[in-house]
Amino acid sequence: MHNLYRFPTFVALLALGLAGCRDHCQQKVTYRTQRQFFITSAELRAGVKSGPAQELENPGKIYVRGNYLFINERKTGIHFIDNANPSNPRIVSFLSIPGNTDIAVRGNVLYADSYTDLLAFDISNPAEATLLKRVEGAFPSGSVDGLHWQYDQFRQMVVDTRWEWVTEVRDTDCESSNGGGGWWGPWLRSTDVAFNASGAQSASAPNPNGGTGTGGSMARFALHDRFLYAVTNSDMKLFDVSQPAEPKASATVNLGWGIETIFPYKNNLFIGSTTGMHIYDNTNPAKPERLSTFQHARRCDPVVVQDDYAYVTLQAGTFCGGVESQLDVLDLTNLRAPKLLRTYPMTKPYGLGIDRQTLFVCDEGLKTFNATNPMALNLLNHFKHLNAYDVIPLKGTLLLIGSDGLYQYDYTSDPRAPRLISAIPVKRTAS
Amino acid sequence: MKYLLLCLLLTGRPFDICAQPPPSPVKQRLVVPVRKGYVNHTELGTLLGAVAAPFQPDVTYTRSSFTASSFNGYRFRRGLAVGATVGVDWYARNAVVPLSLGLRGDLARGRVSPFYAFDAGYAVVSLAKGKDVDFDGGLHLNPALGLRFALNSGAALTWSIGYKYLRARTVFENASGPNRIENRYDYNRLALKVGMSF
């Protein structure tokens, strides 16, 4: 029993010792955030060079001109693809252009943006494009898929941002809102990954301009008559290209904030913004006149036009805002007062394109519609396995670009079942 | 007479009971059960501890959590019973179920006898994990010393003091956005428990 009497003393000492017990908790947060980086004017200039063919990695907008396809590699440059034989397209070269997102081609001159500058290239030899002209300071700022860049006058350099993965480790107190779904820290919620990889929801109607190529519904460049129209976040910049090798900055039309796309059709310009669609009369190409604005809730809205109808996909969520995604069909009989004819629910639409009776919409894959009656679009098929965010239907060949690469389909025989002609997959990286 | 009055006051019962001379006490010594065979030891208690405040090393927050456990095993001899212990620890951000191998044994024999307990195992399940949260358990250790108080029923009340270590990890993957939160928990606590054993 003697030991037993000692026991409480021992236990008390033990308790005192254990009273110093401390929990240790750590939280490791991995998130994607925007990180600033800078590009000097010298770097902008030095970065332009034509080089050998490269594999697609992060494809952006596509542009078609004759037998050539031009695929933008986001903010990096342009792939030149010889598509004379659509069943066997061949990557010919890669034109490196820092900050490039948009392309337009007329004749043998390719226009491309390089952050602040507009560049004109001679592409008569696609294997070796040569710079003809640089219009400096054409664009003061821009935004690509939610990432904004601008020219810093003081430092005289471009300030851009890119997504970066960041991992932070910190001690926590184990119990505050840091657990399972907790600690909503400083990271920025993702914009859509697929959309980031894109930027080029494309759609197209046959372009009336002879030697001019065809862009997509998300293009910010459009060629019409003797002008190149380039939309920035808030303005439409006109460049006189009557001498193709010598583009000259011309007028600037203020459009209001949130401008995203420009789609030329006949003598009109259809300009998509996050809050609506502006219609401009372009009868006088040097001075587009605003006819009307069709307003909608804040969402991204690529647009294509055919005859008296406009087809607009409204994508909700991500950085576009809004809550419901849909396809709107507008009656353009009176361009001064466009009317909403019908709305079709969509899941997560991206680009779209129309060729006569067939409407192609990138929406969780690719949807094809019979558009004979725009009031009653008839879903022909839904190819869910396709990773599509950009289509250009052109003369029976559907050009489809997604994060997997470029795919070409023949839809002349049966729009219900486009036949795969060829594919250029993106480079596979070990991950 | 004095005895009768005292009896009435204490028991509140009629005199007839108290009038009877008290039965002669049978000197049967009350001791904690230590026979061979199945043994159960069920405890409830609290886990006391502290944690340094993030970014304020001089500030400490106290912590207390509920714990319950049940040991079921076989007693080979007074000083050794072997079995399994299942429990639940109710921390603020985790409610985990540690599953352990357990040892129990008395260090002396008597009406009150000191005992040791040792549980070592793994925190296997989280009862309170959120959606999209993966839970990985971790090491669980719970050594303790205590006292067993014999009861007339043949069981014993227990009181123990011990150390509780539990490790856990949760990973939250945001389905709609590219981010990931991994939380590592190292709990070091003073465990105070009361229970029953038989």
XYZ file of C-alpha atoms in Angstrom:
629
model
C 0.000 0.000 0.000
C 2.913 2.267 0.483
C 3.338 2.530 -3.295
C -0.320 3.276 -3.694
C -0.052 6.391 -1.522
C 2.751 7.591 -3.717
C 0.616 7.099 -6.789
C -1.416 10.364 -6.580
C 1.787 12.326 -6.239
C 3.194 10.618 -9.275
C 0.001 11.244 -11.228
C -0.033 14.905 -10.214
C 3.496 15.318 -11.500
C 2.510 13.552 -14.700
C -0.429 15.915 -15.149
C 1.818 18.903 -14.667
C 4.181 17.550 -17.261
C 1.437 16.863 -19.761
C -0.147 20.244 -19.191
C 2.484 21.582 -21.516
C 1.104 19.527 -24.406
C 0.700 21.529 -27.556
C -1.137 20.699 -30.760
C 0.768 21.342 -33.958
C -1.155 21.898 -37.129
C -0.016 22.932 -40.545
C -1.886 23.894 -43.612
C -0.509 23.542 -47.116
C -2.501 25.495 -49.662
C -1.868 25.039 -53.340
C -3.612 27.484 -55.561
C -3.384 29.276 -58.843
C -2.780 32.954 -58.741
C -1.975 35.774 -61.084
C 1.644 36.817 -61.067
C 2.902 39.958 -62.727
C 5.714 39.963 -65.234
C 7.211 42.624 -67.441
C 8.182 42.819 -71.075
C 10.361 45.611 -72.353
C 10.040 47.115 -75.817
C 13.374 45.562 -76.707
C 12.111 42.139 -75.677
C 8.952 42.663 -77.717
C 11.041 43.371 -80.782
C 13.613 40.681 -80.210
C 10.941 38.057 -79.689
C 9.627 38.239 -83.246
C 11.132 35.569 -85.479
C 10.061 32.901 -87.888
C 11.258 29.435 -87.022
C 10.720 25.776 -87.695
C 7.428 24.037 -87.075
C 6.493 23.395 -83.480
C 3.856 21.212 -81.923
C 0.642 22.775 -80.662
C 0.742 23.311 -76.929
C -1.809 25.865 -75.878
C -3.745 26.697 -79.014
C -5.784 29.859 -79.221
C -7.614 31.450 -82.097
C -7.707 29.957 -85.546
C -7.830 31.750 -88.845
C -8.259 30.390 -92.338
C -6.908 31.911 -95.499
C -6.904 29.902 -98.667
C -5.069 26.665 -98.168
C -3.466 27.851 -94.969
C -4.590 27.642 -91.389
C -3.144 29.926 -88.775
C -3.389 28.756 -85.218
C -2.493 31.165 -82.485
C -0.329 29.756 -79.721
C -1.560 31.842 -76.874
C 0.550 34.927 -76.270
C 3.434 33.189 -77.984
C 2.998 33.163 -81.723
C 1.354 31.594 -84.738
C 1.526 28.108 -86.265
C 1.395 28.117 -90.055
C -0.366 25.042 -91.337
C -0.521 23.968 -94.954
C -4.047 22.629 -95.315
C -4.124 22.100 -99.062
C -4.977 18.519 -98.267
C -7.291 18.620 -95.232
C -6.789 14.930 -94.682
C -3.095 15.585 -94.182
C -2.461 19.059 -92.772
C 1.173 19.922 -92.302
C 2.661 22.339 -89.809
C 5.039 24.431 -91.878
C 6.526 26.901 -89.453
C 6.072 28.807 -86.248
C 6.148 32.571 -86.144
C 7.138 33.664 -82.677
C 5.333 36.843 -81.566
C 5.290 37.840 -77.895
C 1.783 38.636 -76.668
C 0.002 37.540 -79.807
C -3.657 36.596 -79.620
C -5.251 37.749 -82.853
C -4.684 37.201 -86.528
C -6.060 38.571 -89.768
C -4.790 37.904 -93.274
C -5.334 39.657 -96.539
C -3.471 38.553 -99.603
C 0.065 37.819 -98.554
C 0.005 40.113 -95.558
C -0.687 38.800 -92.096
C -1.664 41.200 -89.323
C -0.995 40.206 -85.775
C -0.987 41.915 -82.438
C 1.997 41.841 -80.148
C 0.764 43.343 -76.899
C 0.826 47.073 -77.647
C 1.922 46.817 -81.255
C 0.279 45.862 -84.508
C 2.579 43.939 -86.822
C 2.307 43.261 -90.526
C 4.158 40.291 -92.026
C 4.824 39.211 -95.544
C 3.806 35.568 -95.671
C 4.359 34.908 -99.362
C 6.821 32.320 -98.130
C 4.967 30.781 -95.187
C 8.072 28.979 -94.080
C 9.721 32.304 -93.406
C 7.443 35.211 -92.640
C 9.145 38.582 -92.652
C 8.148 41.628 -90.681
C 6.998 44.477 -92.892
C 5.775 47.039 -90.414
C 5.350 47.619 -86.709
C 2.703 50.091 -85.545
C 3.861 50.912 -82.055
C 1.481 51.764 -79.259
C -1.580 50.692 -81.208
C -3.173 49.059 -78.166
C -2.672 50.537 -74.695
C -4.081 47.546 -72.840
C -5.845 44.310 -73.321
C -7.221 41.318 -71.615
C -7.052 37.703 -72.572
C -9.415 35.316 -70.852
C -9.603 37.378 -67.733
C -5.900 38.199 -67.581
C -5.313 41.881 -68.031
C -2.188 43.531 -69.400
C -1.341 47.162 -69.886
C 1.445 49.411 -70.990
C 3.161 51.184 -68.135
C 4.115 54.620 -69.439
C 6.378 55.344 -66.515
C 8.439 52.186 -66.748
C 7.958 51.962 -70.493
C 7.188 48.303 -70.482
C 4.248 45.972 -70.753
C 2.907 44.713 -67.444
C 1.227 41.372 -67.939
C 0.029 38.637 -65.635
C 0.086 34.895 -65.880
C -1.329 32.063 -63.878
C 1.091 30.431 -61.520
C 0.735 27.603 -59.096
C 1.745 28.598 -55.607
C 2.129 26.423 -52.564
C 2.115 28.006 -49.146
C 2.666 26.274 -45.845
C 1.676 27.880 -42.595
C 1.009 26.930 -39.026
C -2.589 27.045 -37.951
C -4.403 26.940 -34.654
C -5.990 23.620 -35.684
C -9.498 24.695 -35.050
C -10.467 27.901 -36.767
C -11.882 27.869 -40.250
C -8.917 26.150 -41.730
C -10.140 22.639 -42.045
C -11.717 20.604 -44.742
C -13.279 23.236 -46.863
C -11.938 26.139 -44.934
C -9.473 28.954 -45.204
C -10.570 30.726 -48.294
C -7.295 32.497 -48.528
C -5.915 34.949 -50.997
C -6.000 32.728 -54.010
C -8.134 33.649 -56.923
C -10.730 31.204 -57.895
C -10.107 29.630 -61.190
C -11.376 30.920 -64.367
C -12.200 28.133 -66.650
C -9.201 26.095 -67.638
C -10.516 25.092 -70.989
C -11.431 28.653 -71.725
C -7.993 29.806 -70.752
C -6.558 27.370 -73.151
C -8.761 28.821 -75.764
C -9.598 32.371 -76.357
C -10.635 31.527 -79.811
C -14.189 30.451 -79.903
C -14.495 30.728 -83.533
C -17.342 30.821 -85.856
C -17.651 32.069 -89.264
C -19.710 32.994 -92.186
C -18.166 33.000 -95.616
C -16.316 36.234 -95.911
C -17.213 38.439 -98.843
C -13.788 40.013 -99.045
C -11.809 38.439 -101.827
C -8.329 37.816 -100.555
C -9.273 38.061 -96.926
C -9.355 35.096 -94.639
C -11.923 33.932 -92.162
C -11.766 34.382 -88.442
C -13.951 33.236 -85.639
C -16.748 34.551 -83.517
C -14.311 35.440 -80.761
C -11.887 37.240 -83.009
C -10.905 40.778 -82.082
C -9.628 41.495 -85.582
C -11.771 41.931 -88.653
C -10.865 43.038 -92.141
C -13.386 44.898 -94.237
C -12.863 47.012 -97.272
C -9.635 48.959 -96.759
C -9.651 48.751 -92.991
C -8.551 46.440 -90.287
C -10.852 46.754 -87.276
C -9.370 45.741 -83.959
C -11.360 45.897 -80.768
C -9.708 46.486 -77.432
C -11.509 46.298 -74.095
C -13.218 49.603 -74.740
C -12.465 50.842 -78.256
C -12.562 49.893 -81.869
C -9.300 50.856 -83.525
C -9.286 51.336 -87.250
C -6.139 50.729 -89.291
C -6.001 51.796 -92.876
C -4.618 48.883 -94.870
C -5.207 50.257 -98.342
C -1.485 49.667 -98.668
C -1.395 46.232 -97.055
C 2.266 46.421 -96.140
C 1.829 49.818 -94.511
C -0.986 49.695 -91.977
C -1.692 53.122 -90.551
C -3.557 53.911 -87.373
C -6.771 55.673 -88.291
C -9.877 56.431 -86.261
C -10.786 55.179 -82.813
C -14.409 54.489 -81.905
C -15.257 54.312 -78.241
C -17.513 51.357 -77.486
C -17.758 51.244 -73.734
C -16.196 48.675 -71.432
C -16.190 44.911 -71.776
C -15.684 44.578 -75.518
C -14.781 41.072 -76.548
C -15.385 40.245 -80.165
C -16.025 41.658 -83.592
C -17.831 39.856 -86.378
C -18.134 41.539 -89.771
C -21.130 40.561 -91.868
C -22.042 42.260 -95.111
C -21.936 45.994 -94.389
C -22.247 45.669 -90.651
C -20.041 45.033 -87.692
C -21.395 42.975 -84.811
C -19.479 43.700 -81.652
C -19.859 41.470 -78.661
C -19.354 42.823 -75.179
C -19.955 41.289 -71.797
C -23.184 43.236 -71.455
C -24.585 43.166 -74.938
C -24.122 43.202 -78.669
C -23.492 46.421 -80.567
C -24.477 46.663 -84.213
C -22.567 49.137 -86.352
C -23.366 50.226 -89.876
C -20.161 50.025 -91.864
C -21.386 51.443 -95.127
C -18.707 54.053 -94.684
C -15.820 51.814 -93.596
C -13.823 54.791 -92.349
C -16.544 55.773 -89.940
C -18.706 52.989 -88.532
C -22.027 54.282 -87.151
C -23.731 52.660 -84.229
C -27.197 51.400 -85.114
C -28.281 49.694 -81.927
C -27.275 47.718 -78.881
C -28.934 44.526 -77.774
C -28.392 44.276 -74.058
C -28.255 41.138 -72.009
C -27.092 40.068 -68.614
C -23.373 40.098 -67.998
C -21.956 37.085 -69.788
C -19.483 36.197 -72.487
C -21.095 36.257 -75.881
C -19.521 35.086 -79.078
C -21.801 35.924 -81.977
C -22.277 34.776 -85.561
C -24.658 36.164 -88.129
C -26.337 34.642 -91.137
C -28.967 36.392 -93.195
C -31.391 38.100 -90.798
C -30.453 36.114 -87.747
C -27.753 36.439 -85.139
C -26.790 33.502 -82.950
C -25.242 34.416 -79.631
C -23.991 31.993 -77.036
C -24.022 33.398 -73.532
C -21.699 31.634 -71.197
C -22.325 32.170 -67.543
C -19.881 31.691 -64.736
C -16.111 31.975 -64.775
C -15.052 35.564 -65.340
C -18.013 36.197 -67.640
C -20.507 36.646 -64.823
C -24.135 35.620 -65.022
C -25.728 32.423 -63.869
C -27.387 30.743 -66.833
C -25.832 29.731 -70.104
C -27.883 29.902 -73.236
C -28.036 30.331 -76.996
C -30.020 33.358 -78.123
C -31.417 33.749 -81.608
C -32.009 37.355 -82.615
C -34.059 38.744 -85.463
C -32.001 41.360 -87.327
C -34.634 42.384 -89.863
C -34.469 45.831 -88.332
C -30.852 46.394 -87.364
C -31.855 49.420 -85.352
C -34.042 47.254 -83.133
C -32.846 43.655 -82.933
C -35.422 41.365 -81.353
C -34.836 38.298 -79.261
C -36.650 35.485 -81.014
C -35.870 32.521 -78.890
C -33.538 31.268 -76.194
C -32.187 27.749 -76.011
C -30.642 26.498 -72.787
C -26.990 25.483 -72.958
C -24.602 23.940 -70.499
C -21.304 25.703 -71.024
C -21.188 27.081 -74.534
C -18.090 28.399 -76.197
C -17.748 29.214 -79.860
C -20.215 28.633 -82.612
C -20.396 28.671 -86.343
C -23.072 28.458 -88.991
C -22.990 27.296 -92.567
C -26.334 27.517 -94.268
C -28.680 25.111 -92.503
C -26.195 23.721 -90.048
C -25.334 25.436 -86.802
C -22.383 24.162 -84.804
C -22.145 25.050 -81.130
C -19.331 24.084 -78.782
C -21.214 23.118 -75.655
C -19.862 20.286 -73.538
C -18.538 18.791 -76.721
C -20.026 19.735 -80.066
C -23.716 20.176 -80.815
C -24.992 20.296 -84.357
C -28.375 21.846 -85.093
C -30.568 22.018 -88.132
C -31.086 25.768 -88.376
C -33.549 25.775 -91.259
C -36.044 27.363 -88.895
C -34.197 29.509 -86.328
C -37.369 29.563 -84.232
C -37.123 25.831 -83.823
C -33.511 24.736 -83.907
C -33.414 21.005 -84.175
C -30.577 19.260 -82.363
C -29.078 16.800 -84.792
C -26.359 15.359 -82.666
C -24.262 15.965 -79.567
C -20.698 14.728 -79.654
C -19.855 14.754 -75.989
C -16.447 13.166 -76.361
C -15.058 16.121 -78.308
C -13.151 18.773 -76.478
C -14.385 21.689 -78.539
C -14.224 25.378 -77.885
C -13.812 26.759 -81.346
C -15.312 25.895 -84.715
C -15.146 27.288 -88.212
C -17.430 25.592 -90.717
C -16.097 26.448 -94.135
C -17.080 24.951 -97.447
C -18.015 21.592 -96.057
C -15.064 21.275 -93.705
C -15.509 21.881 -90.033
C -12.393 23.137 -88.309
C -12.652 22.354 -84.649
C -10.123 23.373 -82.072
C -10.038 22.301 -78.477
C -7.509 21.749 -75.780
C -6.681 18.421 -77.469
C -5.731 20.014 -80.768
C -7.142 20.786 -84.194
C -9.648 18.425 -85.767
C -11.125 18.633 -89.241
C -14.434 17.048 -90.166
C -16.326 16.662 -93.408
C -19.949 17.539 -92.768
C -21.192 17.748 -96.339
C -22.555 14.234 -96.539
C -24.261 14.078 -93.158
C -24.273 16.895 -90.582
C -25.527 14.355 -88.063
C -22.278 12.464 -88.282
C -19.378 14.640 -89.440
C -16.580 12.440 -90.681
C -13.155 12.964 -89.131
C -10.668 13.806 -91.850
C -7.563 14.615 -89.825
C -6.231 15.727 -86.470
C -3.260 17.658 -85.166
C -3.023 16.780 -81.491
C -1.407 19.060 -78.962
C 1.965 18.155 -77.559
C 1.687 15.685 -74.748
C 3.555 16.768 -71.707
C 4.450 14.455 -68.914
C 2.390 15.320 -65.899
C -32.126 5.199 22.089
C -29.595 7.493 20.667
C -28.814 4.817 18.149
C -32.491 4.581 17.122
C -32.821 8.336 16.626
C -29.719 8.458 14.584
C -30.949 5.568 12.542
C -34.243 7.338 11.847
C -32.556 10.545 10.855
C -30.159 8.832 8.527
C -32.495 6.326 6.957
C -35.934 7.835 7.380
C -37.237 4.342 7.805
C -39.418 2.851 10.581
C -37.973 1.971 13.885
C -38.503 -1.693 13.296
C -35.656 -1.809 10.840
C -33.397 0.198 13.006
C -34.509 -1.609 16.071
C -32.999 -4.743 14.743
C -29.480 -5.082 15.806
C -27.228 -4.456 12.841
C -26.163 -7.643 11.126
C -22.796 -8.688 12.102
C -20.486 -7.524 9.300
C -19.121 -10.281 7.143
C -15.566 -9.434 6.646
C -15.483 -9.904 2.843
C -12.704 -7.852 1.419
C -13.739 -5.725 -1.571
C -11.123 -5.876 -4.321
C -10.984 -4.966 -7.980
C -11.726 -7.898 -10.296
C -8.645 -9.516 -11.714
C -9.878 -12.933 -12.803
C -8.736 -14.388 -16.112
C -11.022 -13.996 -19.059
C -12.945 -11.367 -20.991
C -12.455 -7.801 -19.823
C -14.083 -4.556 -20.851
C -12.924 -1.084 -19.995
C -15.086 1.788 -21.226
C -14.117 5.389 -20.590
C -15.313 8.892 -21.256
C -13.215 11.944 -20.794
C -11.684 15.102 -21.949
C -8.549 15.874 -23.895
C -6.880 19.022 -22.660
C -4.236 20.898 -24.506
C -3.166 24.119 -26.088
C -1.977 25.513 -29.353
C 0.132 28.485 -30.294
C -1.832 31.205 -32.036
C -0.805 31.582 -35.658
C 1.495 34.543 -36.177
C 1.458 35.235 -32.431
C 3.910 32.835 -30.856
C 3.435 34.427 -27.451
C -0.275 33.776 -27.440
C -1.644 30.370 -26.589
C -5.153 29.094 -27.043
C -6.406 26.346 -24.754
C -8.095 23.337 -26.241
C -10.443 20.724 -24.854
C -12.119 17.884 -26.669
C -14.391 15.026 -25.827
C -13.100 11.473 -25.992
C -14.654 8.063 -25.482
C -13.192 4.620 -25.868
C -13.947 1.007 -25.222
C -11.331 -1.656 -24.673
C -12.332 -5.287 -25.109
C -9.788 -7.962 -24.434
C -8.631 -10.960 -22.521
C -6.978 -10.807 -19.135
C -4.165 -13.321 -18.880
C -3.111 -12.307 -15.432
C -3.501 -9.404 -13.078
C -0.861 -7.344 -14.763
C -1.752 -8.042 -18.398
C -4.859 -7.906 -20.506
C -4.585 -7.720 -24.288
C -7.295 -6.537 -26.643
C -8.559 -3.933 -29.053
C -9.703 -0.409 -28.343
C -12.126 1.532 -30.451
C -12.918 5.105 -29.638
C -13.909 8.481 -30.883
C -12.090 11.779 -30.429
C -14.158 14.855 -30.995
C -11.816 17.643 -32.050
C -13.154 20.879 -33.450
C -12.277 20.141 -37.059
C -12.058 16.376 -36.877
C -14.141 13.681 -35.282
C -11.957 10.658 -35.699
C -12.243 7.012 -34.793
C -8.926 5.605 -33.597
C -8.609 1.847 -33.751
C -5.875 0.465 -31.510
C -4.290 -2.530 -29.976
C -4.653 -2.171 -26.237
C -2.929 -3.356 -23.115
C -4.293 -3.105 -19.589
C -2.896 -4.274 -16.295
C -3.095 -3.677 -12.559
C 0.014 -2.613 -10.729
C -1.302 -3.727 -7.341
C -4.355 -5.451 -5.962
C -6.794 -3.979 -3.542
C -10.015 -2.041 -3.123
C -8.264 0.725 -5.008
C -5.641 -0.415 -7.364
C -3.426 1.496 -9.729
C -3.415 0.364 -13.336
C -1.731 1.173 -16.593
C -3.275 1.364 -20.031
C -1.616 1.571 -23.384
C -3.347 1.936 -26.743
C -1.469 2.208 -30.005
C -3.101 2.241 -33.387
C -4.383 4.301 -36.229
C -7.061 6.921 -36.674
C -9.063 5.203 -39.355
C -12.179 7.206 -40.066
C -13.344 10.770 -39.818
C -16.964 11.187 -38.849
C -17.040 14.869 -39.682
C -15.365 15.263 -43.000
C -16.884 17.669 -45.466
C -17.771 17.183 -49.074
C -14.802 16.755 -51.393
C -12.534 16.187 -48.422
C -10.272 13.159 -48.285
C -9.232 11.991 -44.864
C -6.019 10.181 -44.086
C -5.658 8.889 -40.608
C -2.457 8.707 -38.686
C -0.721 7.293 -35.700
C -2.641 7.104 -32.446
C -0.958 6.628 -29.068
C -2.615 6.757 -25.683
C -0.596 5.628 -22.648
C -2.248 6.254 -19.284
C -2.070 5.553 -15.578
C -5.062 5.389 -13.328
C -6.869 4.010 -10.345
C -9.555 1.375 -10.225
C -12.085 1.530 -7.417
C -13.773 -1.741 -6.646
C -17.567 -1.789 -6.585
C -19.897 -4.200 -4.843
C -21.186 -5.404 -8.181
C -17.837 -6.869 -9.019
C -17.017 -4.136 -11.503
C -14.728 -1.201 -10.935
C -14.867 2.525 -11.453
C -11.782 3.905 -13.127
C -10.079 7.210 -13.241
C -7.061 7.793 -15.401
C -4.674 10.379 -16.600
C -2.706 9.928 -19.766
C -1.184 11.275 -22.876
C -3.000 11.261 -26.199
C -1.229 11.644 -29.507
C -3.199 11.570 -32.724
C -2.179 12.460 -36.197
C -4.541 13.134 -39.089
C -4.520 14.681 -42.519
C -7.316 16.069 -44.629
C -7.088 17.076 -48.257
C -9.641 19.289 -49.890
C -9.689 19.454 -53.664
C -11.869 22.191 -55.016
C -13.858 20.524 -57.748
C -14.664 23.775 -59.491
C -11.317 25.446 -59.188
C -7.680 24.560 -59.185
C -6.809 24.714 -55.568
C -5.980 22.225 -52.899
C -5.843 22.542 -49.147
C -3.978 20.007 -47.113
C -4.269 20.143 -43.345
C -1.988 18.185 -41.065
C -3.027 17.770 -37.473
C -0.764 16.650 -34.653
C -2.792 16.481 -31.493
C -0.869 16.279 -28.206
C -3.231 16.201 -25.286
C -3.518 15.466 -21.620
C -6.275 12.868 -21.367
C -8.440 12.767 -18.244
C -10.951 9.933 -18.231
C -13.446 8.191 -16.020
C -14.887 4.826 -16.800
C -16.011 1.393 -15.817
C -14.230 -1.891 -16.071
C -15.190 -5.462 -15.382
